[in-house]
Structure formats: C-alpha cells, structure tokens
Amino acid sequence: MKKVILLGRPNVGKSSLFNRLARARIAITSEVAGTTRDVNKTEINIDDRECLLIDSGGLDESSKLFAAVQKRSLAEANEADIIVFMVDGKLYADEIDKKLFYAINRLGKPTALVVNKVDGKRDEQRAKDFIGFGAKKLFEISVSHNSGTDELCEWIYSHLEPAKPSMEDDESIEDFLADFDESLLESDKSNSRFKSNIDYENKAIKVGIIGRVNVGKSSLLNALVGQNRSVVSDIAGTTIDPVNEKISVNDGNKEREIEFIDTAGIRRRGKIEGIEKYALNRTQKMLENADIAVLVLDSVEGINELDERIAGLASEFNLGVIIVLNKWDLKAQEYQDFDKEFDRMSREIRDRFKFLAYAPIISLSATSKKRVEKLKELICAVYKNYTIKLPTSRLNEVIATATKAHPIPREHGRAVRIYYAAQFDTAAPKIALVMNKPKCLHFSYLRYLQNQLRASFELGGTPVILVPRGRGKSKEKNNE
C-alpha cells in the first residue's frame, strides 16, 4: 500500500484536506496555526485503489516545539511514496514556500503543488504566482468548498497500485466454492450466541495510551514502536491529535499485530482550553474502539485525583487495563529497596483505584526502554483474557460451587437462585446469569462471583461483566 503525505507550512489546510479525503473528521482542525503536531494516518480508497494517507505537522522552525514537529514531518516525507505539498492561496507566493518545495522535490518522488483556499476570482489571480515554482503538477483547490479535489484525487489515483483481484484469474466461482471448508460454518453456529463476528485471534490489538500531561505517554509510544513516532518535548500538551502506529510482536507461536494510540494528555477540567477540548473528546472516542488501555502514571510525582478520573475512563468503557509506573529509573535513584517501594505504590494504586483491582501493574522507563518488552508481553496476555471464551460446563461448575459455599441472601424469605450461566459476548467477557429474581442480586454478591471466576480462570487485566437475567423472558426485554 503506497503512502501519500500532505506537507506544507502551518494553517494551509492539510488537516482539512486529510478529513475530506478520508470522508471523516479524524484530524482536529482549527484556525490556530500548529494545531497538528504529530502525523495522522488512515487508510483510504480512491475508487478501487487503496493508499495510506498521512497528515503531517506544519513545516515551521519558529520555536523549539515546531522545529521538532517539522523534523518529524520531513522524516515521514522521506518514507512516503507520493507527496502533496500545500500552500495558502490567500497569500502571495514567497521564498520560504519556494525553498521548501524545492527541498521536497529533491526527494525525487511524485509531487503535486496544491494551492488551497482558492475561493474566488482574486484568489485565482493570486494562485498564478505559484506557477513560478515550476511544479509539474499544480492544482488550485478549495477544501472548504470541495472544489478541485476531484482532479487532485485523479492524479493520486494514477500513482497508486491497481486493485488486486479477490481470487486468482484462473479460479472460477465454482472452484472456490468446491474448496470451501463447510466445517467453518459449524464453528460459527456453535458460537452464535456471541453478538460480534470479529476474528479476535487475528485482528490487531488496539491499545490506547492514556494519562495526564507530561507523564511520558509519547516517550512510551516511541519506545514501544522503536522509533521517534511521536513528538516529545517538555512543553505540556504537545500531543493534540491521537497518534497511532502498528508493530508486530511474537506471541507464542504466531505473529501478533498491535496498534498503539498515543492520546493527548488530560488536564484538570478548569485548565482545558481551545483545541484541547477537542483532544479530550477524541481521547474518549478512541477509547470506545480500543481493546486495552495502558494507563501511564508518573512514579516520581506520584498519584493524584486527576489520575483517578482518567483511570475511570478505562473502567467506563470496559477495556482491558494495564497500569504503568513510568520514569522508574528516576524513582529508583531515590530508593535503594526498589521492591519495597514498588509494593508501597502498588498498594496505594489498589487503594485509590479499587474499580481497577483486576489491572496488572508494571514499572518501567520509557526513556531507557527498560522493561518495555515486558509490557508488550503483558499486552498480549491481557488481550487473551479480554477475548476469552469460557467453557459453559466449567463456568456453571464455578458458579454452582460459589453459590453453595456462600448462598445468595434470600429476598423476603424466598430463595434467590441462579439456574444457569452462559457467556454471551466477549471483549470484555459478558456472562448471563439466568435467575428467578434477577433484580435481587446485590452488587456485593456480583463482586463475590467475579472474584470466584477470577480464581478459576485466567482473567487478569480484563473486567468481567455479569448480567442477571430472568428465565423465559425475551432477549430484548432482558437487555432493557
């Protein structure tokens, strides 16, 4: 799949074009120059051909932060196959744009010069100035009015790989059906109670990295993927857009793909300003589609109330959770007995994050990459637990043993019974408890059953959702 990157100075409309081509509001857009600071990536289709579209930060060296953004953008351009260099049609051509365009041209890749914001006759006249750049392909467009983008898409399309056929040309439909394994259909039938048909065995594990500002989330992402994927600086709030990257890891006897998403750091509500409000919403949207949340804490500064609120987001979306104590190399300089200090902080976390009692805790250093590989192994282990399908017979044995050892409290003198237990969905495991009085099962007893299940199955890192249901009622009524 070829990579198409959008380059240009800040506020020329790269993110708006990115959203337009992706047909979705993925990148955050605003009138503030420098809104995009990391690269955004998404797979798109132009007619029947695919490509990876990349939105980059603005090319600007006016500050230390923007210089780091430019360095990251140019590094990404070097890896791209097709370059779309954008300029602002509301401004006259200048030497800075010309020098940048010539530098990009020297990469020797198909490059188009795109003059954006051409909304009227005056803009068209001004756009003629850019002919002097000597671009082989020049497009005048208006992203806001969606004009000129079709011609640009045609040019990108001409440089993409033709779509591959779904089967070999010499293979007929009859041959394909003859070789089809009908036992797969039987497997589907046996798992028909699960609502989703997602192939959890082979899909990429989506991991959201969350935490408050300056706890080292971007440094952790860079350490996990083995490259400077995310811009890192001492300036709080550097990351605005969620930054994603995929890697392959060895998970037992198979290769497993993990997609990491570094989200914007979350501040106290009173301090969230401007584009950071969009970033918070984007973080929440990302968690809706994630499998696992890696909650990053600053082991040097310790835990505060904001950490608890952020941890609540992972709990709210029923994700697998791993708690990371970052900057442990700096913490270790303060204490000689590392294990004793780790135990103390773990107890504090368990006390303050009671709702994440199932989440494993790991200490590491993102900057030195110490124990980062251990985190990758832990992600794979938690994902297996998060997508586990429990044997129905064994599940009922555990529930029966638990209720016998500690009977359910009676309701107005009448017995409350669980007749049957069955897992009806996964990611996270959801188990229906078919009962005579589903409304009479107290939350404390549900917690007791969850603990019994954890003691009997590998469920570390994942929530376990128990849903009491009445016997003989419709599925729709029970869901209500």
Coordinates of C-alpha atoms in Angstrom, one line a residue:
M1 CA 0.0 0.0 0.0
K2 CA 1.5 3.3 -1.1
K3 CA 1.9 6.2 1.3
V4 CA 0.5 9.7 0.4
I5 CA 1.7 12.5 2.7
L6 CA 0.3 16.1 2.9
L7 CA 3.0 18.6 3.6
G8 CA 3.1 22.4 4.0
R9 CA 3.5 25.2 6.4
P10 CA 1.1 25.6 9.3
N11 CA -2.5 26.5 8.7
V12 CA -2.6 25.8 4.9
G13 CA -5.4 23.3 5.3
K14 CA -3.6 20.0 5.4
S15 CA -5.8 18.5 8.1
S16 CA -9.0 19.8 6.4
L17 CA -7.9 18.0 3.2
F18 CA -7.0 14.9 5.2
N19 CA -10.5 14.8 6.6
R20 CA -12.1 15.5 3.2
L21 CA -10.2 12.6 1.5
A22 CA -10.8 10.3 4.5
R23 CA -14.5 11.2 4.5
A24 CA -14.3 11.5 8.3
R25 CA -13.4 14.1 10.9
I26 CA -10.2 12.4 12.0
A27 CA -7.7 15.2 12.3
I28 CA -8.5 18.2 14.6
T29 CA -8.9 21.4 12.6
S30 CA -8.9 25.0 13.9
E31 CA -7.8 28.5 12.9
V32 CA -4.8 28.2 15.3
A33 CA -1.6 27.6 13.4
G34 CA 0.2 24.5 14.5
T35 CA -2.8 22.5 15.6
T36 CA -1.4 19.3 14.1
R37 CA 1.8 18.4 15.9
D38 CA 2.1 14.7 15.1
V39 CA 1.4 12.7 12.0
N40 CA -2.1 11.2 11.5
K41 CA -2.5 8.2 9.3
T42 CA -5.6 6.5 7.9
E43 CA -6.2 4.0 5.1
I44 CA -8.5 5.4 2.3
N45 CA -9.8 4.2 -1.0
I46 CA -9.8 6.3 -4.2
D47 CA -12.2 4.4 -6.4
D48 CA -10.9 0.9 -6.4
R49 CA -7.3 1.6 -5.2
E50 CA -6.0 1.9 -1.6
C51 CA -3.4 4.1 0.0
L52 CA -2.2 5.2 3.4
L53 CA -3.0 8.9 3.8
I54 CA -0.7 10.9 6.1
D55 CA -1.4 14.3 7.6
S56 CA 1.8 16.0 8.9
G57 CA 2.6 18.8 11.2
G58 CA 3.4 22.2 9.7
L59 CA 6.8 23.0 8.4
D60 CA 8.0 25.7 10.7
E61 CA 11.1 26.4 12.7
S62 CA 9.9 29.4 14.7
S63 CA 10.1 27.6 18.1
K64 CA 11.7 24.5 19.6
L65 CA 8.4 22.7 19.6
F66 CA 7.6 23.5 15.9
A67 CA 11.2 22.6 14.9
A68 CA 10.6 19.1 16.4
V69 CA 7.3 18.9 14.5
Q70 CA 9.0 19.8 11.2
K71 CA 11.7 17.3 11.8
R72 CA 9.1 14.6 12.3
S73 CA 7.1 15.6 9.2
L74 CA 10.2 15.6 6.9
A75 CA 11.2 12.2 8.2
E76 CA 7.8 10.9 7.4
A77 CA 8.0 12.5 3.9
N78 CA 11.2 10.6 3.3
E79 CA 9.3 7.3 3.8
A80 CA 6.3 8.4 1.7
D81 CA 5.7 7.4 -2.0
I82 CA 3.6 10.4 -3.1
I83 CA 3.8 14.0 -1.8
V84 CA 1.1 16.6 -1.8
F85 CA 2.7 20.0 -1.0
M86 CA 0.1 22.6 0.1
V87 CA 0.3 26.4 0.1
D88 CA -2.2 29.1 1.2
G89 CA -4.0 30.6 -1.8
K90 CA -5.0 33.6 0.4
L91 CA -1.3 34.7 0.5
Y92 CA 1.1 35.5 -2.3
A93 CA 3.9 33.1 -3.1
D94 CA 7.1 33.7 -1.0
E95 CA 10.6 32.4 -0.9
I96 CA 10.0 30.2 2.2
D97 CA 7.4 28.2 0.4
K98 CA 9.6 28.0 -2.7
K99 CA 12.6 26.8 -0.8
L100 CA 10.5 24.2 1.0
F101 CA 9.0 23.0 -2.3
Y102 CA 12.4 22.7 -4.0
A103 CA 13.7 20.7 -1.0
I104 CA 10.8 18.3 -1.2
N105 CA 11.2 18.0 -4.9
R106 CA 14.8 16.8 -4.4
L107 CA 13.4 13.6 -2.8
G108 CA 12.6 12.5 -6.4
K109 CA 9.1 11.4 -5.7
P110 CA 5.8 12.2 -7.5
T111 CA 5.0 15.7 -6.0
A112 CA 2.0 17.9 -6.6
L113 CA 1.8 21.6 -5.6
V114 CA -1.7 22.3 -4.2
V115 CA -2.8 25.9 -3.8
N116 CA -5.7 25.7 -1.2
K117 CA -8.3 28.3 -0.2
V118 CA -8.9 29.4 -3.8
D119 CA -12.5 30.6 -3.2
G120 CA -12.9 33.4 -5.8
K121 CA -11.5 35.4 -8.7
R122 CA -9.0 37.3 -6.6
D123 CA -7.7 34.0 -5.2
E124 CA -7.4 32.6 -8.7
Q125 CA -5.2 35.5 -9.8
R126 CA -3.1 35.2 -6.7
A127 CA -2.6 31.5 -7.3
K128 CA -1.0 32.2 -10.6
D129 CA 2.1 33.4 -8.7
F130 CA 2.8 29.8 -7.7
I131 CA 3.4 28.8 -11.4
G132 CA 6.9 30.2 -10.9
F133 CA 7.7 27.2 -8.6
G134 CA 8.0 25.1 -11.7
A135 CA 5.8 22.3 -10.4
K136 CA 5.0 19.5 -12.9
K137 CA 1.5 19.2 -11.3
L138 CA -0.3 22.3 -9.9
F139 CA -3.8 22.1 -8.5
E140 CA -6.0 25.0 -7.4
I141 CA -8.5 23.8 -4.8
S142 CA -10.8 24.9 -2.0
V143 CA -11.2 22.2 0.6
S144 CA -13.9 24.2 2.4
H145 CA -16.0 24.4 -0.8
N146 CA -14.9 21.0 -2.1
S147 CA -13.7 22.3 -5.4
G148 CA -10.7 21.0 -7.3
T149 CA -10.3 18.0 -5.1
D150 CA -11.6 15.5 -7.8
E151 CA -8.7 16.5 -10.1
L152 CA -6.2 16.0 -7.3
C153 CA -7.7 12.6 -6.5
E154 CA -7.3 11.6 -10.1
W155 CA -3.6 12.5 -10.0
I156 CA -3.1 10.5 -6.8
Y157 CA -5.1 7.6 -8.3
S158 CA -2.7 7.4 -11.3
H159 CA 0.2 6.7 -8.9
L160 CA -1.4 4.0 -6.8
E161 CA -1.2 0.3 -7.3
P162 CA -4.1 -1.3 -9.2
A163 CA -6.5 -3.2 -7.0
K164 CA -5.8 -6.9 -6.6
P165 CA -8.5 -9.4 -7.6
S166 CA -10.2 -11.2 -4.8
M167 CA -9.2 -14.6 -6.3
E168 CA -6.8 -15.8 -9.0
D169 CA -7.9 -15.0 -12.5
D170 CA -7.8 -18.7 -13.4
E171 CA -10.0 -19.7 -10.5
S172 CA -13.7 -19.8 -11.1
I173 CA -16.5 -19.2 -8.5
E174 CA -17.3 -23.0 -8.8
D175 CA -13.7 -23.9 -7.9
F176 CA -13.7 -21.5 -5.0
L177 CA -17.0 -23.0 -3.5
A178 CA -15.8 -26.5 -4.1
D179 CA -12.7 -25.9 -1.8
F180 CA -14.7 -24.1 0.9
D181 CA -14.4 -25.7 4.3
E182 CA -18.0 -26.2 5.5
S183 CA -16.8 -27.0 9.0
L184 CA -16.2 -23.3 9.4
L185 CA -19.9 -22.8 9.2
E186 CA -20.4 -25.3 12.0
S187 CA -17.9 -23.4 14.1
D188 CA -19.9 -20.2 13.5
K189 CA -23.1 -21.9 14.6
S190 CA -21.6 -23.2 17.8
N191 CA -20.6 -19.6 18.7
S192 CA -23.8 -18.0 17.5
R193 CA -24.6 -16.6 21.0
F194 CA -21.7 -14.1 20.6
K195 CA -23.0 -10.9 19.3
S196 CA -19.9 -10.0 17.2
N197 CA -18.3 -11.9 14.4
I198 CA -14.9 -10.3 14.9
D199 CA -11.9 -12.6 14.4
Y200 CA -10.2 -11.8 17.7
E201 CA -7.5 -14.4 17.0
N202 CA -6.1 -12.4 14.0
K203 CA -7.2 -8.8 14.4
A204 CA -4.8 -6.1 15.6
I205 CA -4.8 -5.4 19.3
K206 CA -5.9 -1.7 19.7
V207 CA -4.1 -0.2 22.6
G208 CA -4.8 3.3 23.9
I209 CA -2.1 5.0 25.9
I210 CA -3.8 7.4 28.3
G211 CA -2.7 9.6 31.2
R212 CA -2.4 13.2 32.3
V213 CA 0.0 15.6 30.6
N214 CA 3.8 15.0 30.8
V215 CA 3.7 11.5 32.3
G216 CA 5.7 10.2 29.3
K217 CA 3.0 8.8 27.1
S218 CA 4.7 9.9 23.8
S219 CA 8.0 8.6 25.0
L220 CA 6.4 5.3 25.8
L221 CA 4.9 5.1 22.3
N222 CA 8.3 5.8 20.8
A223 CA 9.9 3.1 22.9
L224 CA 7.2 0.5 22.0
V225 CA 7.5 1.1 18.3
G226 CA 11.3 1.5 18.3
Q227 CA 11.3 4.9 16.5
N228 CA 10.6 8.6 17.2
R229 CA 6.9 8.2 16.1
S230 CA 5.5 10.9 18.4
V231 CA 6.9 14.4 19.0
V232 CA 8.3 14.6 22.6
S233 CA 9.0 17.9 24.4
D234 CA 8.9 19.3 27.9
I235 CA 6.0 21.5 26.9
A236 CA 2.8 20.2 28.5
G237 CA 0.2 19.4 25.9
T238 CA 2.5 18.8 22.9
T239 CA 0.3 15.9 21.7
I240 CA -3.1 17.1 20.4
D241 CA -4.2 14.5 17.8
P242 CA -4.2 10.8 18.7
V243 CA -1.0 9.3 17.2
N244 CA -1.2 5.7 16.0
E245 CA 1.4 3.2 15.0
K246 CA 1.4 -0.6 14.4
I247 CA 4.0 -3.1 15.2
S248 CA 4.3 -6.9 15.1
V249 CA 5.3 -8.9 18.1
N250 CA 5.9 -12.6 18.7
D251 CA 3.0 -14.0 20.7
G252 CA 3.9 -17.6 21.4
N253 CA 3.9 -19.4 18.0
K254 CA 2.4 -16.6 16.0
E255 CA 3.0 -13.0 15.0
R256 CA 0.6 -10.6 16.6
E257 CA -0.1 -7.0 15.4
I258 CA -0.5 -4.3 17.9
E259 CA -1.8 -0.8 17.1
F260 CA -0.8 1.8 19.6
I261 CA -2.6 5.1 20.0
D262 CA -0.9 7.9 22.0
T263 CA -3.7 10.2 23.1
A264 CA -3.5 13.8 24.2
G265 CA -2.6 14.3 27.9
I266 CA -5.6 15.2 30.0
R267 CA -5.6 18.3 32.3
R268 CA -7.9 19.3 35.1
R269 CA -11.2 20.4 33.6
G270 CA -10.7 24.1 34.5
K271 CA -7.4 24.1 32.6
I272 CA -8.7 22.6 29.3
E273 CA -8.6 25.3 26.7
G274 CA -9.1 25.8 23.0
I275 CA -8.2 22.8 20.9
E276 CA -7.5 20.6 23.9
K277 CA -11.3 20.3 24.4
Y278 CA -11.4 18.6 21.1
A279 CA -8.5 16.4 22.1
L280 CA -10.3 15.2 25.2
N281 CA -13.3 14.3 23.1
R282 CA -11.0 12.5 20.7
T283 CA -9.4 10.5 23.5
Q284 CA -12.9 9.4 24.7
K285 CA -13.8 8.4 21.1
M286 CA -10.6 6.4 20.7
L287 CA -11.3 4.5 23.9
E288 CA -14.7 3.5 22.5
N289 CA -12.8 1.5 19.8
A290 CA -9.8 0.3 21.9
D291 CA -9.3 -3.2 23.4
I292 CA -6.8 -2.2 26.1
A293 CA -6.0 1.0 27.9
V294 CA -2.4 1.5 29.1
L295 CA -2.8 3.9 32.0
V296 CA 0.5 5.8 32.4
L297 CA 1.4 7.2 35.9
D298 CA 4.3 9.3 36.9
S299 CA 6.1 7.3 39.5
V300 CA 8.2 10.4 40.6
E301 CA 5.3 12.8 41.1
G302 CA 3.0 10.1 42.5
I303 CA -0.7 9.7 42.0
N304 CA -3.3 12.5 42.2
E305 CA -7.0 13.0 41.8
L306 CA -6.7 13.6 38.1
D307 CA -5.1 10.1 37.7
E308 CA -8.1 8.6 39.3
R309 CA -10.5 10.4 37.0
I310 CA -8.5 9.3 33.9
A311 CA -8.5 5.7 35.2
G312 CA -12.3 6.0 35.4
L313 CA -12.4 6.4 31.6
A314 CA -10.8 3.0 31.1
S315 CA -13.3 1.5 33.6
E316 CA -16.2 3.3 31.9
F317 CA -15.5 1.7 28.5
N318 CA -15.0 -1.8 29.9
L319 CA -11.5 -2.1 28.5
G320 CA -8.6 -4.4 29.4
V321 CA -6.3 -2.3 31.5
I322 CA -2.6 -2.2 32.3
I323 CA -1.2 0.3 34.8
V324 CA 2.3 1.6 34.0
L325 CA 4.5 3.3 36.6
N326 CA 6.7 5.3 34.2
K327 CA 10.0 7.1 35.0
W328 CA 11.0 4.2 37.3
D329 CA 14.7 4.9 36.6
L330 CA 14.3 8.3 38.2
K331 CA 12.3 6.8 41.1
A332 CA 15.0 4.2 41.7
Q333 CA 17.5 6.9 42.3
E334 CA 15.6 7.9 45.5
Y335 CA 15.2 4.4 46.9
Q336 CA 17.6 1.6 47.5
D337 CA 14.9 -1.1 48.1
F338 CA 13.1 -1.0 44.7
D339 CA 10.8 -3.9 45.5
K340 CA 9.7 -2.3 48.8
E341 CA 8.9 1.0 47.1
F342 CA 7.1 -0.8 44.2
D343 CA 4.9 -2.7 46.7
R344 CA 4.1 0.6 48.5
M345 CA 3.0 2.3 45.3
S346 CA 1.1 -0.8 44.2
R347 CA -0.9 -0.8 47.5
E348 CA -1.6 2.9 47.0
I349 CA -2.9 2.3 43.5
R350 CA -5.1 -0.6 44.7
D351 CA -6.5 1.6 47.4
R352 CA -7.3 4.5 45.2
F353 CA -8.2 2.6 42.0
K354 CA -10.5 0.0 43.6
F355 CA -12.5 -0.3 40.4
L356 CA -9.3 -1.4 38.6
A357 CA -8.4 -4.2 41.0
Y358 CA -8.1 -6.6 38.1
A359 CA -5.4 -4.5 36.3
P360 CA -1.8 -5.6 36.4
I361 CA 0.8 -3.0 37.5
I362 CA 4.2 -2.8 35.8
S363 CA 7.1 -0.4 36.4
L364 CA 9.3 0.7 33.5
S365 CA 11.3 3.5 32.0
A366 CA 10.2 4.8 28.6
T367 CA 13.4 6.8 28.0
S368 CA 15.8 3.9 28.8
K369 CA 13.4 1.3 27.4
K370 CA 13.8 -0.8 30.5
R371 CA 11.0 -3.4 30.8
V372 CA 9.3 -2.1 27.6
E373 CA 9.4 -5.6 26.1
K374 CA 7.8 -6.9 29.2
L375 CA 4.9 -4.5 28.6
K376 CA 4.4 -5.9 25.1
E377 CA 4.2 -9.5 26.5
L378 CA 1.7 -8.2 29.1
I379 CA -0.5 -6.6 26.4
C380 CA -0.7 -10.0 24.6
A381 CA -1.6 -11.8 27.8
V382 CA -4.3 -9.3 28.8
Y383 CA -5.8 -9.4 25.3
K384 CA -6.1 -13.2 25.5
N385 CA -8.0 -12.8 28.8
Y386 CA -10.1 -9.9 27.4
T387 CA -11.2 -12.1 24.4
I388 CA -11.5 -15.4 26.2
K389 CA -14.5 -17.7 25.6
L390 CA -15.2 -19.7 28.8
P391 CA -16.4 -23.3 28.6
T392 CA -20.0 -23.3 29.5
S393 CA -19.8 -26.5 31.6
R394 CA -16.8 -25.3 33.6
L395 CA -18.4 -21.8 34.0
N396 CA -21.5 -23.4 35.6
E397 CA -19.4 -25.6 37.9
V398 CA -17.7 -22.5 39.3
I399 CA -20.9 -20.6 39.8
A400 CA -22.6 -23.6 41.4
T401 CA -19.6 -24.1 43.8
A402 CA -19.6 -20.4 44.7
T403 CA -23.3 -20.3 45.5
K404 CA -23.1 -23.4 47.5
A405 CA -20.2 -22.1 49.6
H406 CA -21.8 -18.7 50.1
P407 CA -25.6 -18.9 49.3
I408 CA -27.3 -15.9 47.8
P409 CA -29.2 -13.9 50.5
R410 CA -33.0 -14.6 50.5
E411 CA -35.5 -12.0 49.4
H412 CA -38.4 -11.6 51.8
G413 CA -37.9 -15.1 52.9
R414 CA -37.9 -16.6 49.4
A415 CA -34.8 -18.3 47.9
V416 CA -32.9 -16.5 45.1
R417 CA -31.4 -19.0 42.6
I418 CA -29.1 -18.9 39.6
Y419 CA -30.2 -21.7 37.3
Y420 CA -27.7 -21.3 34.5
A421 CA -24.7 -19.3 33.5
A422 CA -23.6 -18.7 29.9
Q423 CA -21.2 -16.3 28.2
F424 CA -23.0 -14.3 25.6
D425 CA -20.2 -12.0 24.4
T426 CA -16.5 -11.3 24.7
A427 CA -14.1 -8.3 24.8
A428 CA -14.8 -7.9 27.7
P429 CA -16.3 -11.3 28.8
K430 CA -20.0 -10.9 29.4
I431 CA -21.9 -13.6 31.3
A432 CA -25.6 -14.0 31.7
L433 CA -26.9 -15.4 35.0
V434 CA -30.3 -16.9 34.4
M435 CA -32.2 -16.4 37.6
N436 CA -35.6 -16.5 39.3
K437 CA -35.1 -13.0 40.8
P438 CA -32.5 -11.1 38.7
K439 CA -33.3 -7.8 40.4
C440 CA -32.5 -9.2 43.9
L441 CA -28.8 -10.0 43.2
H442 CA -26.9 -7.4 45.2
F443 CA -23.8 -5.8 43.7
S444 CA -21.6 -7.1 46.5
Y445 CA -22.6 -10.6 45.6
L446 CA -21.9 -10.0 42.0
R447 CA -18.4 -8.9 43.1
Y448 CA -18.0 -12.1 45.0
L449 CA -18.9 -14.1 41.9
Q450 CA -16.4 -12.1 39.8
N451 CA -13.7 -12.9 42.3
Q452 CA -14.6 -16.6 42.2
L453 CA -14.4 -16.6 38.4
R454 CA -11.0 -14.8 38.5
A455 CA -9.7 -17.5 40.9
S456 CA -10.8 -20.2 38.4
F457 CA -9.9 -18.7 35.0
E458 CA -7.2 -16.6 33.5
L459 CA -8.9 -13.2 33.7
G460 CA -6.1 -10.8 34.7
G461 CA -6.4 -7.4 33.2
T462 CA -10.0 -7.7 32.0
P463 CA -13.3 -6.7 33.5
V464 CA -15.8 -9.4 33.9
I465 CA -19.4 -8.3 33.3
L466 CA -22.2 -10.3 35.0
V467 CA -25.7 -9.7 33.8
P468 CA -28.6 -11.2 35.8
R469 CA -31.5 -12.2 33.6
G470 CA -34.9 -13.6 34.2
R471 CA -35.9 -17.0 32.9
G472 CA -38.2 -17.2 29.9
K473 CA -38.0 -13.5 29.0
S474 CA -37.2 -12.2 25.5
K475 CA -33.7 -11.2 24.7
E476 CA -34.8 -7.6 24.0
K477 CA -36.6 -7.4 27.4
N478 CA -33.6 -8.7 29.2
N479 CA -31.3 -6.3 27.5
E480 CA -33.5 -3.5 28.7

